[in-house]
């Protein structure tokens, strides 16, 4: 039996647990700072039992870290200090640069694999865990050359077993790209919600007038602040650039509308339409 | 048999045709400036035949206008000049203030019903028409007091037959609310696409890294420029205000991230989270 501990039993950790649990030859245990999350995970049979830090460092073949990224960065060096030779430690956080930096040069660096499975929903906590969340989705692994061959193979096999295909990127590349294709989307969505809530004081009107278009654009505004605040913090450099570029384009759009520059707004929308061909490739 | 002509056989007009066609006692004809759209609509059996302006003014019990809003404004007075006493003219455009103004005081004003069924997808043209697009969605009718009782009843019955529930708003209220809950979403989405396309010159990377979150937020960027440019033009006042408020909040968010004001970004996201409870009411 392969012994796996999932540290952080939220949406992502809980969903990984659910999928791994359905596989043969795997025992899945868990840890969560929140007793409530731990209890829910146990009740939902996501895990076989709860372990302490000492227990999971001493007993796991694989440790998966699926907490907010600042907590991953805090605990990862301590885990690497305490694990067995054979253990593979994988984190699944949404930023990679500062996590990789935090264990650079650690004597057990090669037992660690820096990963980011690109999947999620707007919900959070172990009650939001669903099976097949990762199926047909993409996974990123960073600094594969710094992981021991067997640790990398273990991680690749694990993500493959969840139905994912893995791509390799440098941590800085990962964080820059994700600032644009994920983190910026979240901020645009959170901000759209704030803007609409503020103007539509009569909340019933939002409900009546919200069409599926608004619901889709604002969906990510339901996401967990405790997950996203640390991501924004850890990726602040790339994200500030992305936001600057986004705001400047919004200003251009606003100008085209205010000056009734019909052909300019048509051109911008035609260019934006190109996303259609890219996302359906 | 009730004789209906749909003027503008795009996504909305085509989808209305599809639903009406499945009803007993209804003959649906069409008109479209684009010969290609007209041919597609005929081939898909969305309509029984194509009519000229003179034909549909002389023969229809109901005329439904589902073109871009500037075209509706252009043709509506001419149609009211030429219809029979019994005809009901309904427009389904996404702005209402300037359309209602364009026929204010017209001798046949009471044959017209200003409507906006809140439904759509990011696709366009008659090939994008789908059945049940309107089912369980909301419809807005403006200036109901200016429509003849029988015309209003006809419109209400028609939208009910599509599965919609109708709400009543003043044109200015409609346009102000829609600026926030629909038009702003489209601009935020178009702009997100532009920003990401510009930075991600290597288009493969977008495809690899785009998760369901990005796809949902950027979905509306696939929408038709010829539909949306006139909407933005006709609703420029309210929309400019909405954009100003949106941009100013984005600036605040950016500032909170850059200054690592953790509690400020947490607070903004918690406030944004409220949309969860409103949209699932």
Coordinates of C-alpha atoms in Angstrom, one line a residue:
Chain A
X1 CA 0.0 0.0 0.0
X2 CA 1.2 3.5 -0.8
X3 CA 0.8 5.8 2.2
X4 CA -0.3 9.3 1.3
X5 CA -1.0 12.3 3.6
X6 CA -2.8 15.3 2.3
X7 CA -2.0 18.4 4.3
X8 CA -4.8 20.9 3.8
X9 CA -8.2 19.4 3.3
X10 CA -10.0 22.1 1.3
X11 CA -11.5 22.1 -2.1
X12 CA -8.2 21.0 -3.8
X13 CA -6.8 18.7 -1.1
X14 CA -10.3 17.2 -0.5
X15 CA -10.8 16.5 -4.2
X16 CA -7.4 14.9 -4.6
X17 CA -8.3 12.7 -1.5
X18 CA -11.6 11.7 -3.1
X19 CA -9.9 10.6 -6.4
X20 CA -7.0 8.8 -4.7
X21 CA -9.3 7.0 -2.3
X22 CA -11.1 5.4 -5.3
X23 CA -7.8 3.9 -6.4
X24 CA -6.5 0.5 -5.3
X25 CA -3.4 0.2 -3.2
X26 CA -3.6 3.6 -1.7
X27 CA -4.2 4.7 1.9
X28 CA -5.0 8.4 2.3
X29 CA -4.6 10.3 5.5
X30 CA -5.0 14.0 6.2
X31 CA -4.1 17.0 8.3
X32 CA -5.8 20.3 8.6
X33 CA -5.3 23.2 11.0
X34 CA -9.1 23.6 11.2
X35 CA -10.7 20.9 13.4
X36 CA -13.9 21.6 11.5
X37 CA -12.4 20.8 8.1
X38 CA -10.7 17.7 9.6
X39 CA -14.0 16.5 10.9
X40 CA -15.9 17.1 7.6
X41 CA -13.1 15.3 5.7
X42 CA -13.5 12.3 8.0
X43 CA -17.3 12.3 7.8
X44 CA -17.2 12.4 4.0
X45 CA -14.7 9.5 4.1
X46 CA -12.2 11.6 2.1
X47 CA -9.4 10.2 4.4
X48 CA -8.8 7.2 6.6
X49 CA -7.7 9.3 9.5
X50 CA -6.1 12.4 10.8
X51 CA -2.4 12.6 11.5
X52 CA -0.1 15.0 13.4
X53 CA 2.9 16.7 11.8
X54 CA 5.2 14.1 13.4
X55 CA 3.1 11.2 12.3
X56 CA 2.8 12.3 8.6
X57 CA 6.5 13.1 8.4
X58 CA 7.4 9.7 9.8
X59 CA 4.9 7.5 7.9
X60 CA 4.0 8.9 4.5
X61 CA 5.4 7.8 1.1
X62 CA 3.8 10.9 -0.4
X63 CA 2.9 14.2 1.3
X64 CA 0.7 16.6 -0.6
X65 CA 0.6 20.2 0.5
X66 CA -2.7 21.9 -0.5
X67 CA -3.0 24.9 1.8
X68 CA -2.8 28.6 1.0
X69 CA 0.5 29.4 -0.6
X70 CA 2.0 31.3 2.4
X71 CA 1.3 28.3 4.7
X72 CA 3.0 26.0 2.2
X73 CA 6.0 28.2 2.2
X74 CA 6.0 28.2 6.0
X75 CA 5.7 24.5 6.5
X76 CA 7.6 23.0 3.5
X77 CA 11.2 23.6 5.0
X78 CA 10.1 22.0 8.3
X79 CA 8.7 19.0 6.5
X80 CA 11.8 18.5 4.5
X81 CA 13.8 18.7 7.7
X82 CA 11.8 15.8 9.1
X83 CA 10.9 13.4 6.3
X84 CA 12.3 9.9 5.6
X85 CA 14.6 9.3 2.7
X86 CA 11.9 7.7 0.6
X87 CA 9.2 10.3 1.0
X88 CA 8.1 12.5 -1.9
X89 CA 6.7 15.9 -1.0
X90 CA 4.5 17.6 -3.5
X91 CA 2.9 21.0 -3.2
X92 CA -0.1 22.1 -5.4
X93 CA 0.0 25.9 -4.7
X94 CA -1.0 28.5 -7.3
X95 CA 2.3 30.4 -7.1
X96 CA 5.7 28.7 -7.5
X97 CA 8.6 31.2 -7.5
X98 CA 8.7 32.0 -3.8
X99 CA 7.9 28.5 -2.7
X100 CA 10.8 27.1 -4.7
X101 CA 13.0 29.8 -3.4
X102 CA 12.1 29.0 0.2
X103 CA 13.8 25.5 0.0
X104 CA 16.5 26.3 -2.4
X105 CA 19.7 24.6 -1.2
X106 CA 17.8 22.5 1.4
X107 CA 19.6 19.2 1.9
X108 CA 16.4 17.3 1.0
X109 CA 15.4 19.6 -1.9
X110 CA 15.4 16.6 -4.2
X111 CA 12.5 14.9 -2.3
X112 CA 10.3 17.9 -3.2
X113 CA 8.3 18.4 -6.5
X114 CA 6.8 21.8 -7.2
X115 CA 3.4 21.3 -8.9
X116 CA 0.3 23.2 -9.8
X117 CA -2.7 21.3 -11.1
X118 CA -4.8 23.8 -13.0
X119 CA -8.3 23.0 -11.7
X120 CA -10.7 24.4 -9.2
X121 CA -14.2 25.7 -8.6
X122 CA -15.4 28.9 -7.0
X123 CA -16.3 26.9 -3.8
X124 CA -14.0 26.0 -0.9
X125 CA -13.5 23.7 2.0
X126 CA -13.8 19.9 2.2
X127 CA -17.6 20.0 1.7
X128 CA -16.8 21.5 -1.8
X129 CA -14.5 18.5 -2.7
X130 CA -15.7 16.7 -5.8
X131 CA -14.4 13.7 -7.7
X132 CA -12.9 14.0 -11.2
X133 CA -12.1 17.7 -10.6
X134 CA -8.7 17.1 -12.3
X135 CA -9.7 14.8 -15.2
X136 CA -8.5 16.1 -18.6
X137 CA -7.0 19.2 -17.0
X138 CA -3.4 20.4 -17.1
X139 CA -0.7 20.2 -14.4
X140 CA 2.5 22.2 -14.2
X141 CA 5.7 21.0 -12.6
X142 CA 8.5 23.5 -12.0
X143 CA 12.3 22.8 -11.5
X144 CA 11.9 19.2 -12.4
X145 CA 15.7 19.0 -12.6
X146 CA 16.0 19.7 -8.9
X147 CA 13.7 16.7 -7.9
X148 CA 15.1 13.2 -7.5
X149 CA 14.2 11.0 -10.5
X150 CA 12.0 8.7 -8.3
X151 CA 10.3 11.7 -6.7
X152 CA 9.5 13.2 -10.1
X153 CA 8.2 9.9 -11.4
X154 CA 6.0 9.5 -8.3
X155 CA 4.5 12.9 -8.8
X156 CA 4.0 12.4 -12.6
X157 CA 2.3 9.1 -11.9
X158 CA 0.1 10.6 -9.2
X159 CA -1.1 13.5 -11.5
X160 CA -1.6 11.0 -14.4
X161 CA -3.7 8.9 -12.1
X162 CA -5.9 11.9 -11.5
X163 CA -6.4 12.2 -15.3
X164 CA -4.0 15.1 -15.8
X165 CA -1.3 15.8 -18.4
X166 CA 1.8 17.5 -17.1
X167 CA 3.8 20.4 -18.6
X168 CA 7.1 21.8 -17.4
X169 CA 7.9 25.5 -16.7
X170 CA 10.4 27.6 -14.8
X171 CA 8.9 29.0 -11.6
X172 CA 9.2 32.6 -12.9
X173 CA 7.5 31.7 -16.2
X174 CA 4.8 29.9 -14.3
X175 CA 4.1 32.8 -12.1
X176 CA 4.1 35.3 -14.9
X177 CA 1.7 33.3 -17.1
X178 CA -0.6 32.5 -14.2
X179 CA -0.8 36.2 -13.3
X180 CA -2.5 36.7 -16.7
X181 CA -4.5 33.6 -17.3
X182 CA -5.7 33.0 -13.7
X183 CA -4.9 35.6 -11.1
X184 CA -6.0 38.6 -13.2
X185 CA -9.3 36.9 -14.0
X186 CA -10.0 36.5 -10.3
X187 CA -9.3 40.2 -9.6
X188 CA -11.4 41.3 -12.6
X189 CA -14.2 39.1 -11.2
X190 CA -13.9 40.2 -7.6
X191 CA -13.9 43.8 -8.7
X192 CA -16.9 43.4 -11.0
X193 CA -18.8 42.0 -8.1
X194 CA -17.8 45.0 -5.9
X195 CA -18.8 47.5 -8.5
X196 CA -22.2 46.0 -9.2
X197 CA -23.0 45.4 -5.5
X198 CA -22.2 49.0 -4.8
X199 CA -24.5 50.5 -7.4
X200 CA -27.3 47.9 -7.1
X201 CA -28.2 48.7 -3.5
X202 CA -31.5 47.0 -4.2
X203 CA -30.2 43.5 -4.3
X204 CA -33.3 42.1 -5.8
X205 CA -32.6 44.0 -9.0
X206 CA -29.3 42.2 -9.4
X207 CA -31.1 38.9 -9.1
X208 CA -33.8 39.9 -11.6
X209 CA -31.5 41.3 -14.2
X210 CA -28.5 39.1 -13.9
X211 CA -28.2 37.0 -17.0
X212 CA -26.0 34.0 -17.6
X213 CA -23.3 36.4 -19.0
X214 CA -23.0 38.2 -15.8
X215 CA -23.1 35.0 -13.8
X216 CA -20.2 33.6 -15.8
X217 CA -18.1 36.7 -15.6
X218 CA -18.6 37.2 -11.8
X219 CA -18.4 33.5 -10.9
X220 CA -14.8 33.7 -9.6
X221 CA -15.9 36.5 -7.2
X222 CA -17.3 33.7 -5.0
X223 CA -13.7 32.4 -4.4
X224 CA -12.1 32.1 -1.0
X225 CA -10.3 35.2 0.2
X226 CA -8.0 33.2 2.4
X227 CA -6.8 31.2 -0.6
X228 CA -6.4 34.2 -2.9
X229 CA -5.0 36.9 -0.7
X230 CA -1.7 34.9 -0.3
X231 CA -1.6 34.2 -4.0
X232 CA -1.9 37.9 -4.9
X233 CA 0.8 38.7 -2.2
X234 CA 3.2 36.1 -3.5
X235 CA 2.7 37.0 -7.1
X236 CA 2.5 40.8 -6.6
X237 CA 5.2 41.8 -9.1
X238 CA 3.7 40.0 -12.2
X239 CA 0.2 40.7 -11.1
X240 CA 0.7 44.5 -10.7
X241 CA 2.0 44.5 -14.3
X242 CA -1.0 42.5 -15.5
X243 CA -3.4 44.9 -13.7
X244 CA -1.7 47.9 -15.0
X245 CA -2.0 46.6 -18.6
X246 CA -5.7 45.6 -17.9
X247 CA -6.6 49.0 -16.5
X248 CA -4.9 50.9 -19.3
X249 CA -6.9 48.9 -21.9
X250 CA -10.1 49.6 -20.0
X251 CA -9.3 53.3 -20.1
X252 CA -8.9 53.0 -23.9
X253 CA -12.2 51.2 -24.2
X254 CA -13.9 53.8 -22.1
X255 CA -12.4 56.5 -24.3
X256 CA -13.5 54.9 -27.5
X257 CA -17.1 54.6 -26.1
X258 CA -17.2 58.1 -24.7
X259 CA -15.9 59.6 -28.0
X260 CA -18.2 57.4 -30.0
X261 CA -15.2 56.0 -31.9
X262 CA -17.2 53.2 -33.3
X263 CA -14.5 51.7 -35.5
X264 CA -12.0 51.7 -32.5
X265 CA -14.4 49.7 -30.3
X266 CA -15.2 47.3 -33.1
X267 CA -11.5 46.8 -33.7
X268 CA -10.8 46.1 -30.1
X269 CA -13.7 43.6 -29.9
X270 CA -12.6 41.9 -33.1
X271 CA -9.1 41.5 -31.7
X272 CA -10.6 40.2 -28.4
X273 CA -12.6 37.7 -30.4
X274 CA -9.4 35.8 -31.3
X275 CA -9.6 34.1 -27.9
X276 CA -12.3 32.0 -29.4
X277 CA -10.0 30.2 -31.8
X278 CA -7.3 29.8 -29.1
X279 CA -9.4 28.4 -26.4
X280 CA -11.2 25.9 -28.6
X281 CA -8.0 24.5 -30.2
Chain B
X1 CA -52.9 30.9 -37.4
X2 CA -50.9 33.7 -35.8
X3 CA -48.6 35.2 -38.4
X4 CA -45.2 36.3 -37.0
X5 CA -42.2 37.9 -38.8
X6 CA -38.8 38.0 -37.1
X7 CA -36.7 40.8 -38.4
X8 CA -33.0 39.9 -37.8
X9 CA -32.3 36.2 -37.8
X10 CA -29.2 36.1 -35.6
X11 CA -28.7 34.2 -32.3
X12 CA -31.7 35.8 -30.6
X13 CA -34.1 36.1 -33.5
X14 CA -33.2 32.6 -34.7
X15 CA -33.7 31.1 -31.2
X16 CA -37.0 32.8 -30.9
X17 CA -38.0 31.4 -34.3
X18 CA -36.9 27.9 -33.2
X19 CA -39.1 28.0 -30.1
X20 CA -42.1 29.6 -31.8
X21 CA -41.9 27.1 -34.7
X22 CA -42.4 24.3 -32.2
X23 CA -45.7 25.8 -31.1
X24 CA -49.1 25.0 -32.6
X25 CA -51.0 27.7 -34.5
X26 CA -48.0 29.8 -35.4
X27 CA -46.4 30.6 -38.8
X28 CA -43.0 32.2 -38.5
X29 CA -41.4 34.2 -41.4
X30 CA -38.2 36.1 -41.4
X31 CA -36.2 39.0 -42.8
X32 CA -32.5 39.6 -42.6
X33 CA -30.3 42.2 -44.4
X34 CA -27.7 39.4 -44.8
X35 CA -28.6 37.0 -47.6
X36 CA -26.3 34.4 -46.0
X37 CA -28.2 34.7 -42.6
X38 CA -31.5 34.4 -44.5
X39 CA -30.3 31.3 -46.3
X40 CA -29.0 29.6 -43.2
X41 CA -32.3 30.4 -41.4
X42 CA -34.3 28.8 -44.2
X43 CA -32.0 25.8 -44.4
X44 CA -32.3 25.2 -40.6
X45 CA -36.1 25.5 -41.0
X46 CA -36.1 28.3 -38.5
X47 CA -38.7 30.1 -40.7
X48 CA -41.3 29.2 -43.3
X49 CA -40.0 31.9 -45.8
X50 CA -38.4 35.2 -46.3
X51 CA -40.4 38.4 -46.5
X52 CA -39.7 41.9 -47.8
X53 CA -40.4 45.0 -45.7
X54 CA -43.6 45.6 -47.5
X55 CA -44.8 42.0 -47.0
X56 CA -44.1 41.8 -43.3
X57 CA -45.7 45.2 -42.6
X58 CA -48.8 44.2 -44.5
X59 CA -49.2 40.5 -43.3
X60 CA -47.9 40.0 -39.8
X61 CA -49.8 39.8 -36.6
X62 CA -46.6 40.2 -34.7
X63 CA -43.3 41.7 -35.9
X64 CA -40.2 40.9 -33.7
X65 CA -37.2 43.2 -34.1
X66 CA -34.0 41.4 -33.2
X67 CA -31.2 43.3 -34.9
X68 CA -28.4 45.5 -33.5
X69 CA -30.0 48.3 -31.4
X70 CA -29.0 51.1 -33.9
X71 CA -30.8 49.2 -36.7
X72 CA -33.9 48.7 -34.5
X73 CA -33.9 52.5 -33.8
X74 CA -33.6 53.1 -37.6
X75 CA -36.3 50.8 -38.8
X76 CA -38.9 51.0 -36.0
X77 CA -40.5 54.3 -36.9
X78 CA -40.7 53.2 -40.6
X79 CA -42.5 50.0 -39.5
X80 CA -44.9 51.9 -37.3
X81 CA -45.7 54.1 -40.3
X82 CA -46.7 51.1 -42.4
X83 CA -48.3 48.4 -40.2
X84 CA -51.9 47.4 -39.9
X85 CA -54.0 48.4 -37.0
X86 CA -53.9 44.9 -35.5
X87 CA -50.1 44.3 -35.7
X88 CA -48.0 44.2 -32.5
X89 CA -44.4 45.2 -32.9
X90 CA -41.9 44.0 -30.3
X91 CA -38.2 44.8 -30.1
X92 CA -35.8 42.7 -28.1
X93 CA -32.8 45.0 -28.1
X94 CA -30.4 45.3 -25.1
X95 CA -30.9 49.1 -24.6
X96 CA -34.3 50.7 -24.3
X97 CA -34.0 54.4 -23.6
X98 CA -33.0 55.7 -27.1
X99 CA -35.3 53.2 -28.9
X100 CA -38.3 54.3 -26.9
X101 CA -37.4 58.0 -27.5
X102 CA -37.2 57.4 -31.3
X103 CA -40.9 56.6 -31.5
X104 CA -42.2 58.9 -28.7
X105 CA -45.4 60.5 -29.9
X106 CA -45.7 58.4 -33.0
X107 CA -49.3 57.9 -34.0
X108 CA -48.9 54.1 -33.8
X109 CA -46.8 54.2 -30.6
X110 CA -49.4 52.0 -28.9
X111 CA -48.8 49.1 -31.3
X112 CA -45.2 48.8 -30.0
X113 CA -43.9 46.9 -27.0
X114 CA -40.3 47.6 -25.8
X115 CA -38.9 44.4 -24.5
X116 CA -35.6 42.9 -23.5
X117 CA -35.4 39.1 -22.9
X118 CA -32.3 38.5 -20.8
X119 CA -30.8 35.6 -22.5
X120 CA -28.0 34.8 -24.9
X121 CA -24.7 33.0 -25.5
X122 CA -21.3 34.2 -26.7
X123 CA -22.1 32.9 -30.2
X124 CA -23.9 34.7 -33.0
X125 CA -25.8 34.3 -36.3
X126 CA -28.6 31.9 -37.2
X127 CA -26.3 28.9 -37.0
X128 CA -25.9 29.7 -33.2
X129 CA -29.7 29.6 -32.6
X130 CA -30.7 27.1 -30.0
X131 CA -34.1 26.0 -28.6
X132 CA -35.1 26.8 -25.1
X133 CA -32.6 29.7 -24.9
X134 CA -35.2 31.7 -23.0
X135 CA -36.7 29.1 -20.7
X136 CA -36.7 30.1 -17.0
X137 CA -35.0 33.4 -17.9
X138 CA -36.3 36.9 -17.2
X139 CA -37.8 39.4 -19.6
X140 CA -38.0 43.2 -19.2
X141 CA -40.8 45.3 -20.7
X142 CA -40.5 49.1 -20.6
X143 CA -43.2 51.8 -20.9
X144 CA -46.0 49.2 -20.7
X145 CA -48.5 52.1 -20.1
X146 CA -47.7 53.4 -23.7
X147 CA -48.6 50.1 -25.3
X148 CA -52.2 49.2 -26.2
X149 CA -53.7 46.6 -23.8
X150 CA -54.0 44.0 -26.5
X151 CA -50.4 44.6 -27.8
X152 CA -49.0 44.3 -24.3
X153 CA -51.1 41.1 -23.7
X154 CA -49.8 39.6 -27.0
X155 CA -46.2 40.4 -26.0
X156 CA -46.6 39.0 -22.5
X157 CA -48.2 35.8 -23.9
X158 CA -45.4 35.5 -26.4
X159 CA -42.6 35.7 -23.8
X160 CA -44.5 33.4 -21.5
X161 CA -44.7 30.9 -24.3
X162 CA -40.9 31.0 -24.5
X163 CA -40.8 30.2 -20.8
X164 CA -39.9 33.7 -19.5
X165 CA -41.3 35.7 -16.6
X166 CA -41.6 39.4 -17.3
X167 CA -40.7 42.4 -15.1
X168 CA -41.5 46.1 -15.8
X169 CA -39.0 48.9 -15.7
X170 CA -38.6 52.5 -16.9
X171 CA -36.3 52.7 -20.0
X172 CA -33.7 54.8 -18.0
X173 CA -33.8 52.3 -15.1
X174 CA -33.4 49.4 -17.5
X175 CA -30.4 51.0 -19.2
X176 CA -28.7 52.0 -16.0
X177 CA -29.1 48.5 -14.4
X178 CA -28.0 46.7 -17.6
X179 CA -24.9 48.9 -17.9
X180 CA -23.8 47.2 -14.6
X181 CA -25.1 43.7 -14.8
X182 CA -24.5 43.1 -18.5
X183 CA -22.7 45.7 -20.5
X184 CA -19.8 46.1 -18.0
X185 CA -19.3 42.3 -17.9
X186 CA -18.9 42.3 -21.6
X187 CA -16.3 45.1 -21.5
X188 CA -14.4 43.5 -18.6
X189 CA -14.3 40.3 -20.6
X190 CA -13.3 41.8 -23.9
X191 CA -10.5 43.7 -22.1
X192 CA -9.3 40.6 -20.3
X193 CA -8.9 38.8 -23.6
X194 CA -7.0 41.8 -25.1
X195 CA -4.7 41.9 -22.1
X196 CA -3.9 38.2 -22.1
X197 CA -3.6 38.0 -25.9
X198 CA -1.1 40.8 -25.8
X199 CA 1.2 39.4 -23.2
X200 CA 0.9 35.8 -24.2
X201 CA 2.4 36.1 -27.6
X202 CA 3.0 32.4 -27.6
X203 CA -0.6 31.4 -28.0
X204 CA 0.0 27.8 -27.1
X205 CA 0.8 28.8 -23.6
X206 CA -2.7 30.4 -23.1
X207 CA -4.2 27.1 -24.2
X208 CA -2.0 25.1 -21.9
X209 CA -2.5 27.3 -18.9
X210 CA -6.1 28.4 -19.3
X211 CA -8.2 26.8 -16.6
X212 CA -11.9 26.8 -16.3
X213 CA -11.8 30.0 -14.3
X214 CA -10.2 31.9 -17.1
X215 CA -12.5 30.4 -19.6
X216 CA -15.6 31.4 -17.7
X217 CA -14.4 35.0 -17.1
X218 CA -13.3 35.5 -20.7
X219 CA -16.3 33.8 -22.3
X220 CA -18.1 37.0 -23.3
X221 CA -15.1 38.2 -25.2
X222 CA -16.2 35.8 -28.0
X223 CA -19.4 38.0 -28.4
X224 CA -20.2 39.7 -31.7
X225 CA -18.7 43.2 -32.2
X226 CA -21.6 44.3 -34.5
X227 CA -24.1 43.5 -31.7
X228 CA -22.2 45.1 -28.9
X229 CA -20.7 48.3 -30.4
X230 CA -24.2 49.8 -30.9
X231 CA -25.2 48.8 -27.4
X232 CA -22.2 50.5 -25.9
X233 CA -22.9 53.6 -28.1
X234 CA -26.6 53.8 -27.1
X235 CA -25.8 53.3 -23.4
X236 CA -22.7 55.4 -23.3
X237 CA -23.7 57.6 -20.4
X238 CA -24.5 54.9 -17.9
X239 CA -21.7 52.7 -19.2
X240 CA -19.0 55.3 -18.8
X241 CA -20.1 55.7 -15.1
X242 CA -20.0 52.0 -14.6
X243 CA -16.5 51.8 -16.2
X244 CA -15.2 54.6 -14.1
X245 CA -16.4 52.9 -10.9
X246 CA -14.9 49.6 -12.1
X247 CA -11.5 51.1 -12.9
X248 CA -11.3 53.0 -9.7
X249 CA -11.9 49.8 -7.7
X250 CA -9.3 48.0 -9.8
X251 CA -6.9 50.8 -8.8
X252 CA -7.7 50.2 -5.1
X253 CA -7.2 46.5 -5.5
X254 CA -3.9 47.1 -7.2
X255 CA -2.8 49.4 -4.5
X256 CA -3.7 46.9 -1.8
X257 CA -1.7 44.2 -3.5
X258 CA 1.3 46.4 -4.2
X259 CA 1.4 47.7 -0.6
X260 CA 0.8 44.2 0.7
X261 CA -2.2 45.5 2.6
X262 CA -3.4 42.0 3.3
X263 CA -6.4 42.9 5.4
X264 CA -7.6 45.4 2.8
X265 CA -7.6 42.8 0.0
X266 CA -9.2 40.2 2.3
X267 CA -12.0 42.8 3.1
X268 CA -12.6 43.6 -0.6
X269 CA -12.8 39.9 -1.5
X270 CA -15.2 39.2 1.5
X271 CA -17.4 42.0 0.3
X272 CA -17.3 40.6 -3.3
X273 CA -18.2 37.2 -2.0
X274 CA -21.7 38.6 -1.1
X275 CA -22.6 38.0 -4.7
X276 CA -22.8 34.3 -3.9
X277 CA -25.8 34.7 -1.7
X278 CA -27.5 37.1 -4.1
X279 CA -27.1 35.0 -7.2
X280 CA -28.2 31.8 -5.6
X281 CA -31.4 33.3 -4.1

